[in-house]
PDB file of C-alpha atoms in Angstrom:
ATOM      1  CA  ARG Y  25      -0.289  -0.208  -0.104  1.00 82.00           C
ATOM      2  CA  PRO Y  26       2.424   2.723  -1.103  1.00 90.00           C
ATOM      3  CA  TRP Y  27      -0.202   5.497  -1.228  1.00 92.00           C
ATOM      4  CA  ARG Y  28      -0.912   4.753   2.687  1.00 92.00           C
ATOM      5  CA  ILE Y  29       2.623   4.945   3.504  1.00 94.00           C
ATOM      6  CA  ALA Y  30       2.652   8.311   1.331  1.00 95.00           C
ATOM      7  CA  ALA Y  31      -0.594   9.569   3.285  1.00 94.00           C
ATOM      8  CA  GLY Y  32       1.230   8.447   6.539  1.00 95.00           C
ATOM      9  CA  LEU Y  33       4.328  10.548   5.588  1.00 96.00           C
ATOM     10  CA  CYS Y  34       2.136  13.658   4.682  1.00 96.00           C
ATOM     11  CA  LEU Y  35      -0.089  13.163   7.950  1.00 96.00           C
ATOM     12  CA  GLY Y  36       3.305  13.170   9.939  1.00 96.00           C
ATOM     13  CA  ALA Y  37       4.407  16.266   8.190  1.00 96.00           C
ATOM     14  CA  ALA Y  38       1.154  17.929   9.026  1.00 94.00           C
ATOM     15  CA  MET Y  39       1.552  17.091  12.743  1.00 94.00           C
ATOM     16  CA  GLY Y  40       5.141  18.693  12.744  1.00 94.00           C
ATOM     17  CA  VAL Y  41       3.388  22.207  11.588  1.00 93.00           C
ATOM     18  CA  LYS Y  42       0.445  21.595  13.680  1.00 91.00           C
ATOM     19  CA  TRP Y  43      -0.926  19.252  16.098  1.00 91.00           C
ATOM     20  CA  SER Y  44      -4.612  18.911  14.779  1.00 91.00           C
ATOM     21  CA  GLY Y  45      -3.068  17.111  12.284  1.00 92.00           C
ATOM     22  CA  LEU Y  46      -3.655  14.401  14.750  1.00 93.00           C
ATOM     23  CA  ALA Y  47      -7.252  14.595  14.115  1.00 93.00           C
ATOM     24  CA  PHE Y  48      -6.923  13.707  10.433  1.00 94.00           C
ATOM     25  CA  ALA Y  49      -4.620  11.250  10.862  1.00 93.00           C
ATOM     26  CA  VAL Y  50      -7.133   8.800  13.264  1.00 93.00           C
ATOM     27  CA  ALA Y  51      -9.883   9.876  10.952  1.00 94.00           C
ATOM     28  CA  PHE Y  52      -7.957   8.766   8.076  1.00 94.00           C
ATOM     29  CA  ALA Y  53      -6.751   5.701   9.375  1.00 93.00           C
ATOM     30  CA  ALA Y  54     -10.687   4.830  10.695  1.00 92.00           C
ATOM     31  CA  MET Y  55     -11.584   5.510   7.103  1.00 92.00           C
ATOM     32  CA  SER Y  56      -8.864   3.330   5.440  1.00 91.00           C
ATOM     33  CA  LEU Y  57      -9.984   0.691   7.439  1.00 90.00           C
ATOM     34  CA  LEU Y  58     -14.035   1.133   6.718  1.00 89.00           C
ATOM     35  CA  TRP Y  59     -12.950   1.022   2.978  1.00 89.00           C
ATOM     36  CA  ASP Y  60     -11.062  -2.320   3.895  1.00 88.00           C
ATOM     37  CA  PHE Y  61     -14.158  -3.881   5.396  1.00 88.00           C
ATOM     38  CA  GLY Y  62     -16.259  -2.566   2.390  1.00 87.00           C
ATOM     39  CA  ALA Y  63     -13.750  -3.909  -0.436  1.00 87.00           C
ATOM     40  CA  ARG Y  64     -13.591  -7.608   1.325  1.00 88.00           C
ATOM     41  CA  ARG Y  65     -17.615  -7.557   1.632  1.00 87.00           C
ATOM     42  CA  ALA Y  66     -18.078  -6.474  -1.961  1.00 87.00           C
ATOM     43  CA  VAL Y  67     -15.960  -9.330  -3.407  1.00 88.00           C
ATOM     44  CA  GLY Y  68     -17.984 -11.756  -1.450  1.00 87.00           C
ATOM     45  CA  LEU Y  69     -15.645 -12.951   1.207  1.00 84.00           C
ATOM     46  CA  ARG Y  70     -17.205 -15.014   3.905  1.00 83.00           C
ATOM     47  CA  HIS Y  71     -15.331 -13.154   6.748  1.00 84.00           C
ATOM     48  CA  PRO Y  72     -14.610  -9.752   5.768  1.00 81.00           C
ATOM     49  CA  TYR Y  73     -13.986  -8.022   8.805  1.00 83.00           C
ATOM     50  CA  LEU Y  74     -12.132 -10.995  10.284  1.00 86.00           C
ATOM     51  CA  GLY Y  75      -9.838 -10.922   7.606  1.00 82.00           C
ATOM     52  CA  ALA Y  76      -9.639  -6.875   7.771  1.00 84.00           C
ATOM     53  CA  LEU Y  77      -8.229  -7.203  11.254  1.00 86.00           C
ATOM     54  CA  SER Y  78      -6.019  -9.909  10.644  1.00 86.00           C
ATOM     55  CA  LYS Y  79      -4.241  -8.358   7.301  1.00 85.00           C
ATOM     56  CA  ASP Y  80      -5.497  -4.766   7.118  1.00 86.00           C
ATOM     57  CA  VAL Y  81      -5.265  -3.298  10.469  1.00 89.00           C
ATOM     58  CA  PRO Y  82      -1.898  -4.445  11.093  1.00 89.00           C
ATOM     59  CA  ASN Y  83      -0.661  -2.634   7.868  1.00 88.00           C
ATOM     60  CA  GLY Y  84      -2.615   0.255   8.849  1.00 88.00           C
ATOM     61  CA  LEU Y  85      -0.830   0.501  11.917  1.00 91.00           C
ATOM     62  CA  VAL Y  86       2.040   0.907   9.953  1.00 91.00           C
ATOM     63  CA  SER Y  87       0.894   3.384   7.414  1.00 92.00           C
ATOM     64  CA  PHE Y  88      -0.910   5.312   9.988  1.00 92.00           C
ATOM     65  CA  ALA Y  89       0.751   5.429  13.321  1.00 93.00           C
ATOM     66  CA  ALA Y  90       4.375   4.281  12.857  1.00 94.00           C
ATOM     67  CA  VAL Y  91       5.124   6.258   9.326  1.00 96.00           C
ATOM     68  CA  PRO Y  92       3.379   9.627  10.727  1.00 96.00           C
ATOM     69  CA  PHE Y  93       5.595   9.112  14.066  1.00 95.00           C
ATOM     70  CA  VAL Y  94       8.748   8.649  11.939  1.00 96.00           C
ATOM     71  CA  ALA Y  95       8.050  11.789   9.957  1.00 96.00           C
ATOM     72  CA  TYR Y  96       7.025  13.842  12.820  1.00 96.00           C
ATOM     73  CA  MET Y  97      10.195  12.969  14.531  1.00 95.00           C
ATOM     74  CA  ALA Y  98      12.014  13.488  11.506  1.00 96.00           C
ATOM     75  CA  THR Y  99      10.754  17.362  11.470  1.00 95.00           C
ATOM     76  CA  TRP Y 100      12.628  17.495  14.775  1.00 94.00           C
ATOM     77  CA  THR Y 101      16.090  16.961  13.096  1.00 93.00           C
ATOM     78  CA  GLY Y 102      17.325  20.197  13.398  1.00 92.00           C
ATOM     79  CA  TRP Y 103      16.596  20.586  17.034  1.00 90.00           C
ATOM     80  CA  PHE Y 104      18.163  17.239  17.971  1.00 90.00           C
ATOM     81  CA  ALA Y 105      21.056  18.270  15.980  1.00 88.00           C
ATOM     82  CA  THR Y 106      21.941  21.437  17.713  1.00 85.00           C
ATOM     83  CA  ALA Y 107      22.618  22.710  21.088  1.00 80.00           C
ATOM     84  CA  THR Y 108      20.991  25.858  20.929  1.00 83.00           C
ATOM     85  CA  GLY Y 109      17.056  25.154  20.701  1.00 84.00           C
ATOM     86  CA  TYR Y 110      14.960  26.330  22.656  1.00 87.00           C
ATOM     87  CA  GLY Y 111      14.728  23.676  25.270  1.00 85.00           C
ATOM     88  CA  ARG Y 112      17.485  21.458  24.032  1.00 84.00           C
ATOM     89  CA  ASN Y 113      19.624  21.203  27.171  1.00 81.00           C
ATOM     90  CA  TRP Y 114      16.702  21.078  29.760  1.00 82.00           C
ATOM     91  CA  ASP Y 115      18.000  17.724  31.227  1.00 72.00           C
ATOM     92  CA  GLN Y 116      21.464  18.254  32.237  1.00 67.00           C
ATOM     93  CA  ALA Y 117      23.337  15.271  32.294  1.00 58.00           C
ATOM     94  CA  THR Y 118      25.647  14.571  35.138  1.00 53.00           C
ATOM     95  CA  SER Y 119      27.129  11.582  33.188  1.00 51.00           C
ATOM     96  CA  SER Y 120      28.980  11.584  29.667  1.00 60.00           C
ATOM     97  CA  GLY Y 121      28.738   9.231  26.941  1.00 60.00           C
ATOM     98  CA  PRO Y 122      26.235   8.279  24.025  1.00 66.00           C
ATOM     99  CA  PHE Y 123      24.036   6.533  26.166  1.00 60.00           C
ATOM    100  CA  TYR Y 124      23.297   9.295  28.475  1.00 62.00           C
ATOM    101  CA  PHE Y 125      23.286  11.909  25.735  1.00 69.00           C
ATOM    102  CA  VAL Y 126      20.513   9.893  23.750  1.00 79.00           C
ATOM    103  CA  ILE Y 127      18.135   9.865  27.140  1.00 83.00           C
ATOM    104  CA  ASP Y 128      19.122  13.490  27.671  1.00 83.00           C
ATOM    105  CA  SER Y 129      18.091  14.418  24.642  1.00 84.00           C
ATOM    106  CA  ALA Y 130      14.754  12.433  24.701  1.00 87.00           C
ATOM    107  CA  ARG Y 131      13.742  13.678  28.181  1.00 88.00           C
ATOM    108  CA  SER Y 132      14.691  17.150  26.635  1.00 90.00           C
ATOM    109  CA  TRP Y 133      12.097  16.692  23.776  1.00 91.00           C
ATOM    110  CA  VAL Y 134       9.495  14.974  26.102  1.00 91.00           C
ATOM    111  CA  GLN Y 135       9.628  18.254  28.371  1.00 91.00           C
ATOM    112  CA  TYR Y 136       9.348  20.432  25.297  1.00 91.00           C
ATOM    113  CA  GLN Y 137       6.252  18.851  23.999  1.00 92.00           C
ATOM    114  CA  TRP Y 138       4.952  18.886  27.766  1.00 92.00           C
ATOM    115  CA  GLN Y 139       5.477  22.665  27.464  1.00 90.00           C
ATOM    116  CA  VAL Y 140       3.869  23.101  24.316  1.00 89.00           C
ATOM    117  CA  PHE Y 141       0.366  21.303  25.251  1.00 87.00           C
ATOM    118  CA  THR Y 142       0.462  23.188  28.767  1.00 86.00           C
ATOM    119  CA  PHE Y 143       0.619  26.385  26.888  1.00 85.00           C
ATOM    120  CA  HIS Y 144      -1.888  25.825  24.582  1.00 78.00           C
ATOM    121  CA  ASN Y 145      -4.457  23.870  26.834  1.00 78.00           C
ATOM    122  CA  GLY Y 146      -4.394  26.822  29.034  1.00 76.00           C
ATOM    123  CA  LEU Y 147      -4.918  29.726  26.519  1.00 80.00           C
ATOM    124  CA  GLU Y 148      -7.570  31.606  27.120  1.00 82.00           C
ATOM    125  CA  THR Y 149      -6.382  35.271  27.012  1.00 85.00           C
ATOM    126  CA  SER Y 150      -8.915  37.466  25.667  1.00 87.00           C
ATOM    127  CA  HIS Y 151      -7.794  39.164  21.955  1.00 90.00           C
ATOM    128  CA  PRO Y 152      -9.639  41.534  19.706  1.00 91.00           C
ATOM    129  CA  TYR Y 153      -9.535  39.349  16.892  1.00 92.00           C
ATOM    130  CA  MET Y 154     -10.366  35.981  18.202  1.00 93.00           C
ATOM    131  CA  SER Y 155     -13.359  34.042  17.190  1.00 93.00           C
ATOM    132  CA  GLU Y 156     -15.291  30.763  17.754  1.00 94.00           C
ATOM    133  CA  PRO Y 157     -15.329  27.575  15.656  1.00 95.00           C
ATOM    134  CA  TRP Y 158     -18.813  28.159  14.433  1.00 95.00           C
ATOM    135  CA  SER Y 159     -18.351  31.133  13.010  1.00 95.00           C
ATOM    136  CA  TRP Y 160     -15.464  30.281  10.502  1.00 96.00           C
ATOM    137  CA  PRO Y 161     -17.023  29.074   7.846  1.00 95.00           C
ATOM    138  CA  LEU Y 162     -19.065  32.610   7.744  1.00 95.00           C
ATOM    139  CA  LEU Y 163     -15.766  34.472   7.742  1.00 95.00           C
ATOM    140  CA  LEU Y 164     -17.205  36.690  10.362  1.00 94.00           C
ATOM    141  CA  ARG Y 165     -14.130  37.568  12.160  1.00 95.00           C
ATOM    142  CA  PRO Y 166     -11.136  37.570  10.262  1.00 95.00           C
ATOM    143  CA  VAL Y 167      -7.667  38.268  11.765  1.00 95.00           C
ATOM    144  CA  ALA Y 168      -5.912  42.123  11.448  1.00 94.00           C
ATOM    145  CA  PHE Y 169      -2.183  41.069  10.974  1.00 94.00           C
ATOM    146  CA  HIS Y 170      -1.257  44.336   9.755  1.00 95.00           C
ATOM    147  CA  TYR Y 171      -2.548  48.071   9.380  1.00 94.00           C
ATOM    148  CA  GLN Y 172      -1.184  51.345   8.759  1.00 94.00           C
ATOM    149  CA  GLY Y 173      -3.129  54.487   8.191  1.00 92.00           C
ATOM    150  CA  ARG Y 174      -1.137  57.271   6.323  1.00 90.00           C
ATOM    151  CA  GLN Y 175      -1.838  60.532   4.328  1.00 90.00           C
ATOM    152  CA  ASN Y 176      -1.328  61.904   0.957  1.00 87.00           C
ATOM    153  CA  VAL Y 177       0.461  58.976  -0.375  1.00 88.00           C
ATOM    154  CA  CYS Y 178      -2.235  57.308  -2.684  1.00 87.00           C
ATOM    155  CA  GLY Y 179      -3.026  59.588  -5.355  1.00 81.00           C
ATOM    156  CA  GLY Y 180      -5.290  62.353  -4.656  1.00 82.00           C
ATOM    157  CA  ALA Y 181      -6.846  60.965  -1.969  1.00 87.00           C
ATOM    158  CA  LYS Y 182      -6.016  62.293   1.404  1.00 91.00           C
ATOM    159  CA  ASP Y 183      -6.620  59.258   3.328  1.00 93.00           C
ATOM    160  CA  CYS Y 184      -4.642  55.701   2.716  1.00 94.00           C
ATOM    161  CA  SER Y 185      -4.548  52.329   4.138  1.00 94.00           C
ATOM    162  CA  GLU Y 186      -2.296  49.847   4.054  1.00 95.00           C
ATOM    163  CA  ALA Y 187      -3.315  46.293   5.017  1.00 95.00           C
ATOM    164  CA  VAL Y 188      -2.850  42.547   5.383  1.00 96.00           C
ATOM    165  CA  LEU Y 189      -6.340  40.713   6.500  1.00 96.00           C
ATOM    166  CA  GLY Y 190      -6.207  37.220   7.215  1.00 95.00           C
ATOM    167  CA  VAL Y 191      -9.419  36.317   5.475  1.00 95.00           C
ATOM    168  CA  GLY Y 192     -10.404  33.697   2.837  1.00 95.00           C
ATOM    169  CA  THR Y 193     -12.168  34.666  -0.177  1.00 96.00           C
ATOM    170  CA  PRO Y 194     -15.964  34.755   0.296  1.00 96.00           C
ATOM    171  CA  VAL Y 195     -16.919  33.405  -2.986  1.00 97.00           C
ATOM    172  CA  ILE Y 196     -15.337  30.488  -2.381  1.00 97.00           C
ATOM    173  CA  TRP Y 197     -16.083  30.251   1.238  1.00 97.00           C
ATOM    174  CA  PHE Y 198     -19.547  30.811   0.727  1.00 97.00           C
ATOM    175  CA  GLY Y 199     -19.662  28.539  -2.579  1.00 97.00           C
ATOM    176  CA  ALA Y 200     -18.052  26.073  -0.175  1.00 97.00           C
ATOM    177  CA  LEU Y 201     -20.921  25.918   2.425  1.00 96.00           C
ATOM    178  CA  ALA Y 202     -23.662  25.211   0.059  1.00 96.00           C
ATOM    179  CA  ALA Y 203     -21.260  22.466  -1.688  1.00 97.00           C
ATOM    180  CA  LEU Y 204     -21.157  20.716   1.684  1.00 97.00           C
ATOM    181  CA  VAL Y 205     -24.728  20.713   1.942  1.00 97.00           C
ATOM    182  CA  ALA Y 206     -25.033  19.303  -1.439  1.00 96.00           C
ATOM    183  CA  LEU Y 207     -22.585  16.536  -0.239  1.00 96.00           C
ATOM    184  CA  ILE Y 208     -24.258  15.777   2.708  1.00 97.00           C
ATOM    185  CA  ALA Y 209     -27.402  15.153   0.793  1.00 96.00           C
ATOM    186  CA  TRP Y 210     -25.786  12.954  -2.000  1.00 94.00           C
ATOM    187  CA  TYR Y 211     -23.607  11.186   0.508  1.00 94.00           C
ATOM    188  CA  VAL Y 212     -26.854  10.182   2.349  1.00 94.00           C
ATOM    189  CA  SER Y 213     -28.550   8.997  -1.023  1.00 94.00           C
ATOM    190  CA  SER Y 214     -25.936   7.382  -2.552  1.00 91.00           C
ATOM    191  CA  ARG Y 215     -22.992   6.576   0.359  1.00 88.00           C
ATOM    192  CA  ASP Y 216     -20.697   7.982  -2.470  1.00 91.00           C
ATOM    193  CA  TRP Y 217     -17.123   7.114  -1.010  1.00 91.00           C
ATOM    194  CA  ARG Y 218     -15.890  10.497  -2.478  1.00 93.00           C
ATOM    195  CA  ALA Y 219     -18.618  12.712  -0.829  1.00 95.00           C
ATOM    196  CA  GLY Y 220     -17.900  10.826   2.615  1.00 94.00           C
ATOM    197  CA  ALA Y 221     -14.058  11.156   2.661  1.00 95.00           C
ATOM    198  CA  VAL Y 222     -14.314  14.872   1.802  1.00 96.00           C
ATOM    199  CA  LEU Y 223     -17.214  15.731   4.498  1.00 97.00           C
ATOM    200  CA  LEU Y 224     -15.042  13.585   6.982  1.00 96.00           C
ATOM    201  CA  ALA Y 225     -11.877  15.273   6.357  1.00 96.00           C
ATOM    202  CA  TYR Y 226     -13.659  18.752   6.344  1.00 97.00           C
ATOM    203  CA  ALA Y 227     -15.226  17.651   9.680  1.00 96.00           C
ATOM    204  CA  MET Y 228     -11.920  16.901  11.401  1.00 95.00           C
ATOM    205  CA  GLY Y 229     -10.622  20.136  10.353  1.00 94.00           C
ATOM    206  CA  TRP Y 230     -13.389  21.863  12.012  1.00 95.00           C
ATOM    207  CA  LEU Y 231     -15.424  20.050  14.788  1.00 95.00           C
ATOM    208  CA  PRO Y 232     -12.459  19.480  16.929  1.00 93.00           C
ATOM    209  CA  TRP Y 233     -11.924  22.974  18.126  1.00 93.00           C
ATOM    210  CA  PHE Y 234     -15.764  22.903  19.398  1.00 93.00           C
ATOM    211  CA  TYR Y 235     -14.733  21.121  22.570  1.00 89.00           C
ATOM    212  CA  PHE Y 236     -11.751  23.507  22.883  1.00 86.00           C
ATOM    213  CA  ALA Y 237     -14.169  26.470  22.457  1.00 85.00           C
ATOM    214  CA  PHE Y 238     -16.861  24.781  25.130  1.00 84.00           C
ATOM    215  CA  ALA Y 239     -14.907  22.752  27.359  1.00 79.00           C
ATOM    216  CA  GLN Y 240     -11.693  25.119  27.812  1.00 78.00           C
ATOM    217  CA  ASN Y 241     -13.070  28.494  26.390  1.00 83.00           C
ATOM    218  CA  ARG Y 242      -9.803  28.472  24.276  1.00 86.00           C
ATOM    219  CA  THR Y 243      -8.687  31.473  22.747  1.00 89.00           C
ATOM    220  CA  MET Y 244      -8.963  30.934  19.130  1.00 91.00           C
ATOM    221  CA  PHE Y 245      -8.613  32.634  15.673  1.00 94.00           C
ATOM    222  CA  LEU Y 246      -9.852  32.332  11.686  1.00 95.00           C
ATOM    223  CA  PHE Y 247      -6.894  30.871  10.445  1.00 94.00           C
ATOM    224  CA  TYR Y 248      -7.200  28.299  12.639  1.00 93.00           C
ATOM    225  CA  ALA Y 249      -9.496  26.827   9.685  1.00 94.00           C
ATOM    226  CA  ILE Y 250      -6.760  26.550   7.290  1.00 94.00           C
ATOM    227  CA  PRO Y 251      -6.518  23.032   7.191  1.00 93.00           C
ATOM    228  CA  MET Y 252     -10.527  22.716   6.078  1.00 95.00           C
ATOM    229  CA  VAL Y 253      -9.887  24.699   2.760  1.00 96.00           C
ATOM    230  CA  PRO Y 254      -8.445  21.845   0.599  1.00 95.00           C
ATOM    231  CA  PHE Y 255     -11.453  20.203   1.238  1.00 96.00           C
ATOM    232  CA  MET Y 256     -13.544  23.034   0.965  1.00 97.00           C
ATOM    233  CA  VAL Y 257     -12.379  23.165  -2.457  1.00 97.00           C
ATOM    234  CA  LEU Y 258     -12.639  19.714  -3.227  1.00 97.00           C
ATOM    235  CA  ALA Y 259     -16.548  19.874  -2.064  1.00 97.00           C
ATOM    236  CA  ILE Y 260     -16.918  22.356  -4.610  1.00 98.00           C
ATOM    237  CA  THR Y 261     -15.081  20.816  -7.132  1.00 97.00           C
ATOM    238  CA  LEU Y 262     -16.771  17.707  -6.758  1.00 96.00           C
ATOM    239  CA  CYS Y 263     -19.944  19.585  -6.819  1.00 96.00           C
ATOM    240  CA  ALA Y 264     -19.044  21.400 -10.090  1.00 96.00           C
ATOM    241  CA  GLY Y 265     -18.259  17.810 -11.555  1.00 93.00           C
ATOM    242  CA  TRP Y 266     -22.209  16.769 -10.548  1.00 92.00           C
ATOM    243  CA  LEU Y 267     -23.404  19.842 -12.554  1.00 91.00           C
ATOM    244  CA  ILE Y 268     -21.192  19.200 -15.682  1.00 91.00           C
ATOM    245  CA  GLY Y 269     -22.566  15.802 -15.684  1.00 86.00           C
ATOM    246  CA  PRO Y 270     -20.823  12.727 -17.409  1.00 82.00           C
ATOM    247  CA  ALA Y 271     -18.939  13.079 -20.260  1.00 79.00           C
ATOM    248  CA  GLY Y 272     -20.370  11.888 -23.762  1.00 73.00           C
ATOM    249  CA  LYS Y 273     -22.243  13.217 -26.850  1.00 68.00           C
ATOM    250  CA  THR Y 274     -25.825  12.985 -28.110  1.00 64.00           C
ATOM    251  CA  ASP Y 275     -26.400  10.818 -31.318  1.00 60.00           C
ATOM    252  CA  ASP Y 276     -26.003  13.769 -33.342  1.00 62.00           C
ATOM    253  CA  GLY Y 277     -22.345  14.030 -32.105  1.00 61.00           C
ATOM    254  CA  ARG Y 278     -23.506  17.409 -29.720  1.00 67.00           C
ATOM    255  CA  LEU Y 279     -22.616  18.244 -26.113  1.00 70.00           C
ATOM    256  CA  PRO Y 280     -25.998  17.395 -23.921  1.00 81.00           C
ATOM    257  CA  LEU Y 281     -27.955  20.211 -22.951  1.00 83.00           C
ATOM    258  CA  ARG Y 282     -27.019  19.826 -19.079  1.00 83.00           C
ATOM    259  CA  ARG Y 283     -23.277  19.439 -20.211  1.00 87.00           C
ATOM    260  CA  THR Y 284     -23.561  22.787 -21.795  1.00 87.00           C
ATOM    261  CA  ILE Y 285     -25.469  24.805 -19.143  1.00 91.00           C
ATOM    262  CA  GLY Y 286     -23.410  23.193 -16.059  1.00 92.00           C
ATOM    263  CA  ALA Y 287     -20.024  23.953 -17.686  1.00 92.00           C
ATOM    264  CA  ALA Y 288     -21.054  27.047 -18.263  1.00 94.00           C
ATOM    265  CA  VAL Y 289     -22.526  27.734 -14.513  1.00 95.00           C
ATOM    266  CA  VAL Y 290     -19.006  26.122 -13.304  1.00 96.00           C
ATOM    267  CA  GLY Y 291     -17.288  28.395 -15.684  1.00 96.00           C
ATOM    268  CA  ALA Y 292     -18.871  31.791 -14.439  1.00 97.00           C
ATOM    269  CA  TYR Y 293     -18.551  30.690 -10.746  1.00 97.00           C
ATOM    270  CA  ALA Y 294     -14.686  30.215 -11.088  1.00 97.00           C
ATOM    271  CA  LEU Y 295     -14.613  33.618 -12.781  1.00 98.00           C
ATOM    272  CA  LEU Y 296     -16.197  35.508 -10.613  1.00 98.00           C
ATOM    273  CA  ALA Y 297     -14.000  33.446  -7.515  1.00 97.00           C
ATOM    274  CA  LEU Y 298     -11.112  35.191  -9.270  1.00 98.00           C
ATOM    275  CA  ILE Y 299     -12.999  38.385  -9.864  1.00 98.00           C
ATOM    276  CA  ASN Y 300     -13.626  38.319  -5.773  1.00 97.00           C
ATOM    277  CA  PHE Y 301      -9.922  37.531  -5.179  1.00 97.00           C
ATOM    278  CA  TRP Y 302      -8.737  40.316  -7.340  1.00 97.00           C
ATOM    279  CA  TRP Y 303     -10.855  42.701  -5.656  1.00 97.00           C
ATOM    280  CA  LEU Y 304      -9.936  41.751  -2.069  1.00 96.00           C
ATOM    281  CA  HIS Y 305      -5.916  41.351  -3.181  1.00 97.00           C
ATOM    282  CA  PRO Y 306      -4.951  44.713  -1.940  1.00 96.00           C
ATOM    283  CA  VAL Y 307      -6.018  44.356   1.586  1.00 96.00           C
ATOM    284  CA  LEU Y 308      -4.292  40.706   1.678  1.00 96.00           C
ATOM    285  CA  SER Y 309      -1.001  42.058   0.532  1.00 96.00           C
ATOM    286  CA  ALA Y 310      -0.567  45.459   2.320  1.00 94.00           C
ATOM    287  CA  GLU Y 311      -1.097  47.753  -0.829  1.00 94.00           C
ATOM    288  CA  LEU Y 312      -1.504  51.057  -0.596  1.00 94.00           C
ATOM    289  CA  ILE Y 313      -4.829  52.221  -1.387  1.00 94.00           C
ATOM    290  CA  PRO Y 314      -7.374  55.202  -0.413  1.00 94.00           C
ATOM    291  CA  TYR Y 315      -9.056  54.605   2.941  1.00 94.00           C
ATOM    292  CA  ALA Y 316     -12.325  54.706   0.965  1.00 93.00           C
ATOM    293  CA  GLU Y 317     -11.411  51.834  -1.233  1.00 94.00           C
ATOM    294  CA  TRP Y 318     -10.050  49.795   1.823  1.00 94.00           C
ATOM    295  CA  LYS Y 319     -13.566  50.368   3.483  1.00 94.00           C
ATOM    296  CA  ALA Y 320     -15.536  49.200   0.748  1.00 94.00           C
ATOM    297  CA  ARG Y 321     -13.450  45.771   0.901  1.00 94.00           C
ATOM    298  CA  MET Y 322     -14.543  45.288   4.717  1.00 93.00           C
ATOM    299  CA  LEU Y 323     -17.563  42.650   3.881  1.00 91.00           C
ATOM    300  CA  PHE Y 324     -18.850  42.735   7.232  1.00 87.00           C
ATOM    301  CA  ASP Y 325     -18.213  46.167   8.191  1.00 79.00           C
ATOM    302  CA  LYS Y 326     -17.002  46.441  12.074  1.00 81.00           C
ATOM    303  CA  ARG Y 327     -16.309  42.421  12.066  1.00 88.00           C
ATOM    304  CA  TRP Y 328     -13.937  42.690   9.696  1.00 91.00           C
ATOM    305  CA  ILE Y 329     -12.236  45.958  11.071  1.00 87.00           C
TER     306      ILE Y 329
END
C-alpha cells in the first residue's frame, strides 16, 4: 500500500506543523479500515471483517501510526542536531557518554512537548481578533495582521490605508458551504465514498475545535480553519463535476444540454471567484490604497475591522 505510506508521511509532516493534524491521522486511519471492510465484503468473502482485522489492521498501524511518528520525529532533526535549540538542554546530564546523551535529549524533547501542550491547553487570554469555530465558515471575524493609516501618499486621496487581512475569498467560502450541504445530501442518498471522504476530512479540520471552545474556553482565531480549505475546494470540485455531468455526446455528435449549461455555470463561478480574489488582493498584500477603497472591501464592516 505505497499510497497509504505516502499518506502517513504527509500526516506526520502535518502534525509537525500543527498538532491538529493528529485528528486527520485518526480519521483517515478509520476511513481506510472501513474501505477495507467494504472492499472485502464487496468481493463476497465469507469473513470480511476478520480478514480485515488480521491483515489490514496491522498494515494500517504501520501506515497511520508508525510512519507518521517517524515523519513527525524527522521534523525535529534540526533541534536534535544542535545544542542551541529552545529547551534543548533542559535535562542536564551529570554523566557523559552516548547513552546518557540520547536519554537526556529524549527527556528534553518530552519536556518541550509538555510545555507546548500545557501552554495551548491553558490559552484563555482574550484577544480583539479571536473568534469561535462556528463563525469560521462564515468568515465573520478575520485577523488583521497589519494596518497602517497614512496621508497623501496614494494618488489624489488624503487618507490612505495599508493592510494585511487574514481572510478567505468569500465566493469560495460561501460556495463551499452550499457544496458541503449538497455533499451531505449526496452521501445520505448514494453513500458515495468521495462525498463521505471530503465530509469527514472537513469535519476533522473543524469539529474538534468545538471541544476546546466549550470545554476549555480557549482563545482561537480564523486561521485555525486553514486545514479545512483544501476540502472545501474538493467539495466545490465534486459538485462542479456533478453539475457538468458525465462525459459523452448525443447521437448527432453534440454535447448534451446539461453539460453545456453545467459548464457555463461552473465557469461563471470560477470567474467570479477570481474576480473576488482580485478585488480583495490589495487588503491581503499591504497595497497602499485610498481609505475609501479599503473600507469598501470590509464585507461585514465592523467585524472585518
